[in-house]
Amino acid sequence: MASNFAARANQALMQSSPKWRLVVWLLLMLSASLWTLQLWQNGARVQSDILAMLPHLQQDKLTERALNQVEATLADQVYIALVAKDETTAIAAAKLLMQKLEADLVARGKQGALTDIRSADMQLGEALGQFYFPHRFKLLTTPQAEALASQNIESLLEAATAQLYNAFSYANSNLLAQDPLLLFPANLLTLAPSSKVRASQGILLANQGDNVAAVVMAKGRESAFNPNAQLAQMTALTVALDTVEEGYPDITVLKAGALFHALAATQTAKSEISILGLASLLGVIALVWLAFRSVMPLLLAIVTISSGLLLAVTFTLSVFGELHLLTLVFGTSLIGIAIDYSFHFYCERLSDTERSAKATVAYIFPTVTLAFITSALAYVGIGLAPFPGMQQVAIFCAAGLLGAYLTLILAYPLLAGSRLPEGSRPLALAGTYLACLTQLSKRFTTPLGMGMFALVILIWCLGGITKLTVDDDIRHLQQSPASVTEPENQLRQLLSGGTDNQFLLVRAPSEEALLQQLERVSPMLDTAITNQELGNYVSLSRYLPSHRKQDTAYRLQGEIYQTQIDTVLTSLGLDENLKPELQAAYLAAKTEYITPAAFFTLGAGKQLAPLWLAPNKANRPVSNGALDDDGASAEHGADYGTIVLLGGIQQIDALKARFAHDESVQLIDKVADISAVMGHYRLLTLKLLALALGIALLLFSLNFGFKKAAVVVAVPALAALLTLATLGLTGSQLSLFHALALILVFGIGIDYSLFFASAQNHGKAVMMAVFMSACSTLLAFGLLAFSQTQAIHYFGLTLSLGIGFTFLLSPLILTTTLALTNNPLLTTKKS
């Protein structure tokens, strides 16, 4: 059935005019060029964000909102530490840096690269004091609450007296008149998170050994992974830092933030695109020239590659609206694959110089078409992975192959009509190689030879595959250079560990229940810090006590304002006339509560607002059940949530164990979740590979019969097994990108097998074409193996091994057939 379709298509091609085919091809390329230009003008862009390659996790709505909030809060933040020998110099340098960055922001307005330039907020304490003071009757520290619960008011009186005689205390007549035991200042101090940092003159300071570091923070206006935004942000920072270093030459600068990782990744990708792409292109050009010694094959090779790249870019931008830099890096390998069609065409021309270009295209059409379909299907297999970046690679390369295939079918019959120079030497070398393989095949076809060959392969495969280990950790796929990570680690230590990507998501059916959950979780995290599992955390429980906790504090303070007020005023020497006002203020505060809605209107509250995940009113569940204090339904499943940021994590497994059996607390570890997804799809990809081999066997059986089809499929299957075994023997750990590369080993290896299976009397031409094809592919993927990006390195290394093994094994299809059927050996005489 498949052969009949190919025959009819081939007949239609023979009847069509080469001129009309060329016209169709030119119109297609022109349309693709104009459409691509239109896409660029409409906002298509190059994407450099490594996170864009990551799979989309299937999460519930609240978890997804939490992930988005954390990414939005932490993303695009830039941290600069200026380390000096003394505090005065550090503060002066930090002020100069902030001045220069703010001047750039004012000068550029909306075009300013960096916004929200800040260090310490000196007005924060005053703002918090004004907000919380009216609610002072609902606030107590743990020691204060314990003292009142045990009716030990004497300890509170002693503490208040000590404050009165302390020159550095907050005590003044106005405060004493409203808070005679001076309970509020201690409560205000608890709002400040415990940290190694301090503030002076509006600058955040931290000690680094004998030196002092001043920390300045800013936020990028656009994503740090946008190449244009990277350039603008780095330009603003560089200009400002150059000014600081001119004024303070002894300053040491530490940098941290996604910007510097993204910049390193972008520079690496751009460098590899230019170097690897150029090397691959030059290698292909050299191959074509050495084989054919003619300008026309060289020009057509460039046309083939260019048309393939044009359609690759067009299709990718049409589907995704953007082109990932890593797609371009992977896409350099397209050069080595798209040129294969040109190799096969010209090698067939060399084997029969009397045949026209049109007839040559018709001769190789059935095999080239089947090869294109199998290679395209291999790329489709890669596209099944949940990685947008890898889906781009699949579209890019499949479309690129389509461009090369159409160029061969439509443009070659007319453009490649000129005769080639004498090319018998390359064919003779290919014939010699085939003759040697045929001699070797004779030995393998004996029972002893086949047994020895099978035993060696079996030992190799078993020995290597049993040693193969897996590594699905996404962090190993993009590793920034030490020049980026070392300063960042130093700065994180200054900031008590900073903030990690992992965080806690606490959920509850109502606002009040959520605040109570937070109060339960905080002591557990304090214990984790004591046990050195964690460096620090940021929780709203510090700022938003639950109604229950506020009611408890209010009831306990009744001991002061309703029972012991006379004793308090007398002991502290205060005017007894204060009693009515204090009692009235206490009674008036009974129904007044600290609420999230009010807190988030503050400056400090607005910064912490992203940690609060209140449900949208439209999404609140309707229930006949009881309502909580704020009127929201208490039905289980309402999506109230809050994020607890974690920093300086030392023992992630111990933290997970603390909350493993708590359904209301979830430790969100996106890196681990993505790594688990990668492991799942690694196994799925290997299963898809096995399925593809089975489908190919059935498909090829229609053309070649079952036995020959089994041999054709066995070549890429055995190459994949040998590749896995070699990876195991060399200690390389298996990842999803190894598995995806094996899909391509199958797609490309099937091409080689098909051409040899269809070779008939043109074995030398096929051998030469496969040799050149393998060389070009090894050039492309072999170079990728030297990439500094681990994902690309794994991909290139696996493909290099797989294609190498396929090249060695595929000629055995022809030579073994010749040896088994006792055909004469191929000679190396000139035809």
Coordinates of C-alpha atoms in Angstrom, one line a residue, residues 191-571:
L191 CA 7.6 42.5 64.6
A192 CA 11.2 43.0 63.5
P193 CA 12.5 39.6 62.2
S194 CA 15.5 38.2 63.8
S195 CA 18.4 38.8 61.4
K196 CA 22.1 39.6 61.2
V197 CA 21.4 42.8 59.4
R198 CA 20.9 46.3 61.0
A199 CA 20.0 49.7 59.7
S200 CA 21.8 53.0 59.9
Q201 CA 21.1 56.3 58.0
G202 CA 18.6 54.5 55.9
I203 CA 21.1 51.8 54.7
L204 CA 20.9 48.1 55.5
L205 CA 24.2 46.9 57.0
A206 CA 25.7 43.5 57.8
N207 CA 29.1 42.4 59.1
Q208 CA 31.4 40.3 57.0
G209 CA 34.2 39.4 59.2
D210 CA 36.1 42.6 60.0
N211 CA 34.4 44.4 57.1
V212 CA 30.9 46.0 56.8
A213 CA 28.6 45.4 53.9
A214 CA 25.9 47.9 52.8
V215 CA 23.1 46.2 50.9
V216 CA 21.1 47.9 48.1
M217 CA 18.1 46.3 46.4
A218 CA 16.2 47.1 43.2
K219 CA 13.7 45.4 40.9
G220 CA 13.9 45.1 37.2
R221 CA 11.1 46.8 35.3
E222 CA 11.0 43.8 32.9
S223 CA 11.9 40.2 33.1
A224 CA 15.6 39.5 33.7
F225 CA 15.3 36.8 31.0
N226 CA 14.4 39.3 28.3
P227 CA 17.7 40.0 26.4
N228 CA 16.8 43.7 25.9
A229 CA 15.9 44.1 29.6
Q230 CA 19.1 42.4 30.6
L231 CA 21.2 44.9 28.5
A232 CA 19.3 47.9 30.0
Q233 CA 19.6 46.7 33.6
M234 CA 23.2 45.8 33.3
T235 CA 24.0 49.1 31.6
A236 CA 22.4 51.0 34.5
L237 CA 24.1 48.9 37.1
T238 CA 27.5 49.1 35.4
V239 CA 27.4 52.9 35.0
A240 CA 26.4 53.3 38.7
L241 CA 28.9 50.8 40.0
D242 CA 31.7 52.4 38.0
T243 CA 31.0 55.7 39.6
V244 CA 31.0 54.1 43.1
E245 CA 34.3 52.3 42.4
E246 CA 35.9 55.5 41.1
G247 CA 35.0 57.3 44.4
Y248 CA 35.7 54.3 46.6
P249 CA 38.4 52.1 44.9
D250 CA 38.7 49.8 47.9
I251 CA 35.0 48.7 47.8
T252 CA 34.3 45.1 47.0
V253 CA 31.0 44.5 45.1
L254 CA 28.9 41.4 45.6
K255 CA 25.9 40.8 43.2
A256 CA 23.0 38.4 43.4
G257 CA 19.7 38.0 41.6
A258 CA 18.2 36.2 38.6
L259 CA 19.6 39.0 36.3
F260 CA 23.2 37.7 36.6
H261 CA 22.2 34.0 36.1
A262 CA 20.1 35.0 33.0
L263 CA 22.9 37.1 31.6
A264 CA 25.4 34.3 32.0
A265 CA 22.9 31.9 30.3
T266 CA 22.3 34.3 27.4
Q267 CA 25.9 35.0 26.8
T268 CA 26.7 31.2 26.8
A269 CA 23.8 30.5 24.4
K270 CA 24.7 33.3 22.0
S271 CA 28.4 32.2 22.1
E272 CA 27.5 28.6 21.4
I273 CA 25.0 29.5 18.6
S274 CA 27.7 31.4 16.8
I275 CA 30.6 29.1 17.5
L276 CA 28.8 25.7 17.1
G277 CA 26.7 26.9 14.2
L278 CA 29.6 28.3 12.3
A279 CA 31.8 25.2 13.0
S280 CA 29.0 22.9 11.8
L281 CA 28.4 25.0 8.7
L282 CA 32.1 25.1 7.8
G283 CA 32.4 21.4 8.4
V284 CA 29.5 20.7 6.0
I285 CA 30.9 23.0 3.4
A286 CA 34.3 21.3 3.6
L287 CA 32.6 17.9 3.3
V288 CA 30.7 18.9 0.2
W289 CA 33.8 20.5 -1.5
L290 CA 36.0 17.5 -0.8
A291 CA 33.4 15.0 -2.1
F292 CA 32.2 16.8 -5.2
R293 CA 34.8 19.4 -6.1
S294 CA 32.2 21.7 -7.6
V295 CA 30.6 25.0 -6.7
M296 CA 27.1 24.0 -7.5
P297 CA 26.8 21.2 -4.9
L298 CA 28.2 23.7 -2.4
L299 CA 25.7 26.4 -3.3
L300 CA 22.8 24.0 -3.3
A301 CA 23.9 22.7 0.1
I302 CA 23.8 26.3 1.4
V303 CA 20.4 26.8 -0.2
T304 CA 19.1 23.6 1.3
I305 CA 20.3 24.6 4.8
S306 CA 18.9 28.1 4.4
S307 CA 15.5 27.0 3.2
G308 CA 15.3 24.5 6.1
L309 CA 16.2 27.2 8.7
L310 CA 13.8 29.6 7.1
L311 CA 10.8 27.2 7.4
A312 CA 12.0 26.2 10.9
V313 CA 11.9 29.8 12.2
T314 CA 8.6 30.5 10.4
F315 CA 6.8 27.5 11.8
T316 CA 8.2 28.0 15.3
L317 CA 7.2 31.7 15.5
S318 CA 3.8 30.9 14.1
V319 CA 3.1 28.3 16.8
F320 CA 4.8 29.8 19.8
G321 CA 5.2 33.6 19.0
E322 CA 8.8 33.4 20.2
L323 CA 12.0 31.6 19.6
H324 CA 14.0 30.2 22.5
L325 CA 17.8 30.7 22.4
L326 CA 18.2 27.1 23.4
T327 CA 16.0 26.1 20.5
L328 CA 18.5 27.9 18.2
V329 CA 21.4 26.0 19.9
F330 CA 19.6 22.7 19.4
G331 CA 18.7 23.9 15.9
T332 CA 22.3 24.1 14.8
S333 CA 22.1 20.4 14.6
L334 CA 19.5 20.8 11.9
I335 CA 22.4 21.8 9.6
G336 CA 23.9 18.3 9.9
I337 CA 20.5 16.6 9.2
A338 CA 19.0 18.8 6.5
I339 CA 22.0 18.4 4.3
D340 CA 21.6 14.6 4.2
Y341 CA 19.2 14.9 1.3
S342 CA 21.7 16.8 -0.7
F343 CA 24.3 14.2 0.0
H344 CA 22.1 11.4 -1.2
F345 CA 21.2 13.2 -4.3
Y346 CA 24.8 14.0 -5.4
C347 CA 26.1 10.6 -4.4
E348 CA 23.5 9.0 -6.7
R349 CA 24.5 11.5 -9.5
L350 CA 28.1 10.4 -9.1
S351 CA 27.2 6.7 -9.3
D352 CA 25.3 7.3 -12.6
T353 CA 26.6 10.4 -14.4
E354 CA 24.3 9.9 -17.3
R355 CA 21.1 10.2 -15.2
S356 CA 19.5 13.6 -15.2
A357 CA 18.8 15.6 -12.0
K358 CA 15.1 15.1 -12.5
A359 CA 15.5 11.3 -12.8
T360 CA 17.8 11.2 -9.8
V361 CA 15.3 13.0 -7.7
A362 CA 12.6 10.5 -8.9
Y363 CA 15.0 7.6 -8.2
I364 CA 15.6 8.5 -4.5
F365 CA 12.1 10.0 -3.9
P366 CA 10.5 6.9 -2.3
T367 CA 13.4 6.3 0.1
V368 CA 13.9 10.0 0.9
T369 CA 10.2 10.4 1.5
L370 CA 10.1 7.5 3.9
A371 CA 13.2 8.8 5.7
F372 CA 11.7 12.3 6.0
I373 CA 8.5 10.8 7.5
T374 CA 10.4 8.7 10.1
S375 CA 12.7 11.6 11.1
A376 CA 9.7 14.0 11.4
L377 CA 7.9 11.4 13.5
A378 CA 11.0 11.2 15.7
Y379 CA 10.9 14.9 16.3
V380 CA 7.1 14.7 17.0
G381 CA 8.1 12.2 19.7
I382 CA 10.3 14.9 21.3
G383 CA 7.4 17.3 21.1
L384 CA 5.3 15.0 23.3
A385 CA 7.6 16.0 26.3
P386 CA 6.0 18.6 28.6
F387 CA 8.8 21.1 28.0
P388 CA 7.8 24.1 25.9
G389 CA 11.5 24.5 25.0
M390 CA 11.7 20.9 23.7
Q391 CA 8.4 21.3 21.9
Q392 CA 9.9 24.2 20.1
V393 CA 12.9 22.1 19.2
A394 CA 10.5 19.5 17.8
I395 CA 8.7 22.1 15.6
F396 CA 11.9 23.8 14.6
C397 CA 13.7 20.7 13.5
A398 CA 10.7 19.0 11.9
A399 CA 9.9 22.2 9.9
G400 CA 13.5 22.5 9.0
L401 CA 13.6 19.0 7.6
L402 CA 10.4 19.8 5.6
G403 CA 12.2 22.8 4.1
A404 CA 15.2 20.7 3.1
Y405 CA 12.9 17.9 1.7
L406 CA 10.8 20.4 -0.4
T407 CA 14.0 22.0 -1.7
L408 CA 15.2 18.6 -2.9
I409 CA 11.9 17.7 -4.6
L410 CA 11.1 21.1 -6.1
A411 CA 14.3 23.0 -6.7
Y412 CA 17.0 20.3 -7.4
P413 CA 15.5 19.0 -10.7
L414 CA 16.3 22.4 -12.4
L415 CA 19.1 23.9 -10.2
A416 CA 21.2 20.8 -10.0
G417 CA 21.1 20.0 -13.7
S418 CA 24.8 20.7 -14.4
R419 CA 27.2 17.8 -14.6
L420 CA 29.6 17.0 -11.8
P421 CA 33.4 16.6 -12.2
E422 CA 34.9 13.2 -12.0
G423 CA 34.0 11.8 -8.6
S424 CA 35.1 8.2 -8.8
R425 CA 37.6 8.5 -5.9
P426 CA 35.1 9.0 -3.1
L427 CA 32.9 6.2 -4.6
A428 CA 36.0 4.0 -4.8
L429 CA 36.8 4.6 -1.1
A430 CA 33.2 3.8 -0.2
G431 CA 33.4 0.6 -2.2
T432 CA 36.6 -0.4 -0.5
Y433 CA 35.0 0.2 2.9
L434 CA 32.0 -1.9 1.9
A435 CA 34.2 -4.7 0.6
C436 CA 36.0 -4.9 3.9
L437 CA 32.7 -5.0 5.7
T438 CA 31.5 -7.7 3.4
Q439 CA 34.5 -9.8 4.2
L440 CA 33.9 -9.2 7.9
S441 CA 30.2 -10.1 7.4
K442 CA 31.2 -13.5 6.0
R443 CA 32.7 -14.3 9.4
F444 CA 29.7 -13.1 11.3
T445 CA 27.3 -15.2 9.2
T446 CA 28.9 -18.5 10.4
P447 CA 27.4 -20.0 13.6
L448 CA 30.6 -19.3 15.5
G449 CA 30.9 -15.8 14.2
M450 CA 27.3 -14.9 15.0
G451 CA 27.6 -16.4 18.5
M452 CA 30.8 -14.5 19.2
F453 CA 29.3 -11.2 17.9
A454 CA 26.1 -11.7 19.9
L455 CA 28.1 -12.6 23.1
V456 CA 30.3 -9.4 22.8
I457 CA 27.2 -7.2 22.3
L458 CA 25.4 -8.9 25.1
I459 CA 28.3 -8.5 27.6
W460 CA 28.7 -4.9 26.6
C461 CA 25.0 -4.1 26.9
L462 CA 24.5 -5.9 30.2
G463 CA 27.7 -4.6 31.7
G464 CA 26.9 -1.0 30.8
I465 CA 23.1 -0.8 31.3
T466 CA 23.3 -2.5 34.8
K467 CA 25.7 0.3 35.8
L468 CA 23.5 3.1 34.4
T469 CA 22.1 5.5 37.0
V470 CA 19.5 8.3 36.6
D471 CA 19.6 12.0 37.5
D472 CA 16.5 14.0 36.9
D473 CA 17.4 17.0 39.0
I474 CA 16.5 20.1 37.0
R475 CA 19.2 22.1 38.7
H476 CA 21.9 20.2 36.9
L477 CA 20.6 21.3 33.6
Q478 CA 21.6 25.0 33.9
Q479 CA 24.7 25.7 36.1
S480 CA 25.9 29.3 36.3
P481 CA 29.6 29.9 36.4
A482 CA 31.4 30.4 39.7
S483 CA 31.8 34.1 39.0
V484 CA 28.0 34.3 39.5
T485 CA 27.4 31.8 42.2
E486 CA 30.2 32.6 44.6
P487 CA 29.3 36.3 45.2
E488 CA 25.7 35.3 45.4
N489 CA 26.4 32.8 48.1
Q490 CA 28.4 35.3 50.1
L491 CA 25.6 37.8 49.9
R492 CA 23.0 35.2 50.9
Q493 CA 25.1 34.6 54.0
L494 CA 25.0 38.3 54.8
L495 CA 21.2 38.2 54.6
S496 CA 20.9 35.2 56.9
G497 CA 20.4 32.8 54.1
G498 CA 18.2 34.9 51.9
T499 CA 15.0 33.4 50.5
D500 CA 15.0 30.0 48.8
N501 CA 12.7 28.8 46.0
Q502 CA 10.9 26.4 48.4
F503 CA 8.2 27.7 50.6
L504 CA 5.3 26.6 52.8
L505 CA 1.7 27.0 51.6
V506 CA -0.7 27.0 54.6
R507 CA -4.4 26.7 53.7
A508 CA -7.6 26.8 55.7
P509 CA -11.3 27.1 55.1
S510 CA -11.6 30.6 56.6
E511 CA -9.5 33.7 57.3
E512 CA -9.5 33.1 61.1
A513 CA -8.7 29.4 60.7
L514 CA -5.8 30.4 58.5
L515 CA -4.3 32.8 61.0
Q516 CA -4.6 30.1 63.7
Q517 CA -2.8 27.6 61.4
L518 CA 0.0 30.1 61.0
E519 CA 0.4 30.5 64.8
R520 CA 0.7 26.7 65.0
V521 CA 3.3 26.5 62.3
S522 CA 5.6 29.3 63.5
P523 CA 6.9 27.4 66.6
M524 CA 7.6 24.4 64.4
L525 CA 9.7 26.6 62.1
D526 CA 11.5 28.1 65.2
T527 CA 12.4 24.6 66.2
A528 CA 13.7 23.9 62.7
I529 CA 15.9 26.9 63.0
T530 CA 17.2 25.7 66.4
N531 CA 18.0 22.3 64.8
Q532 CA 19.8 24.1 61.9
E533 CA 17.4 22.7 59.4
L534 CA 16.5 26.3 58.3
G535 CA 18.1 29.7 58.4
N536 CA 15.1 32.0 58.6
Y537 CA 11.5 32.4 57.5
V538 CA 9.0 35.2 56.7
S539 CA 5.5 34.6 58.0
L540 CA 2.5 36.8 58.3
S541 CA 1.8 35.4 61.8
R542 CA 4.3 37.9 63.1
Y543 CA 2.1 40.7 61.9
L544 CA -1.4 39.3 61.9
P545 CA -2.5 37.6 65.2
S546 CA -5.6 35.6 65.0
H547 CA -8.8 36.9 66.6
R548 CA -8.5 34.1 69.1
K549 CA -5.0 35.2 70.1
Q550 CA -6.1 38.9 70.2
D551 CA -9.1 37.9 72.4
T552 CA -6.8 36.0 74.7
A553 CA -4.5 39.0 75.0
Y554 CA -7.4 41.3 75.6
R555 CA -8.8 39.1 78.4
L556 CA -5.4 38.8 80.1
Q557 CA -5.0 42.6 80.0
G558 CA -8.3 42.8 81.9
E559 CA -6.2 41.8 84.9
I560 CA -4.4 45.2 84.5
Y561 CA -7.2 47.6 83.6
Q562 CA -10.1 46.1 85.5
T563 CA -8.5 44.5 88.6
Q564 CA -5.0 45.9 89.2
I565 CA -5.2 49.4 87.7
D566 CA -5.0 51.1 91.1
T567 CA -1.9 49.1 92.0
V568 CA -0.3 49.8 88.7
L569 CA -0.8 53.6 88.8
T570 CA 0.3 53.8 92.5
S571 CA 3.4 51.6 92.0

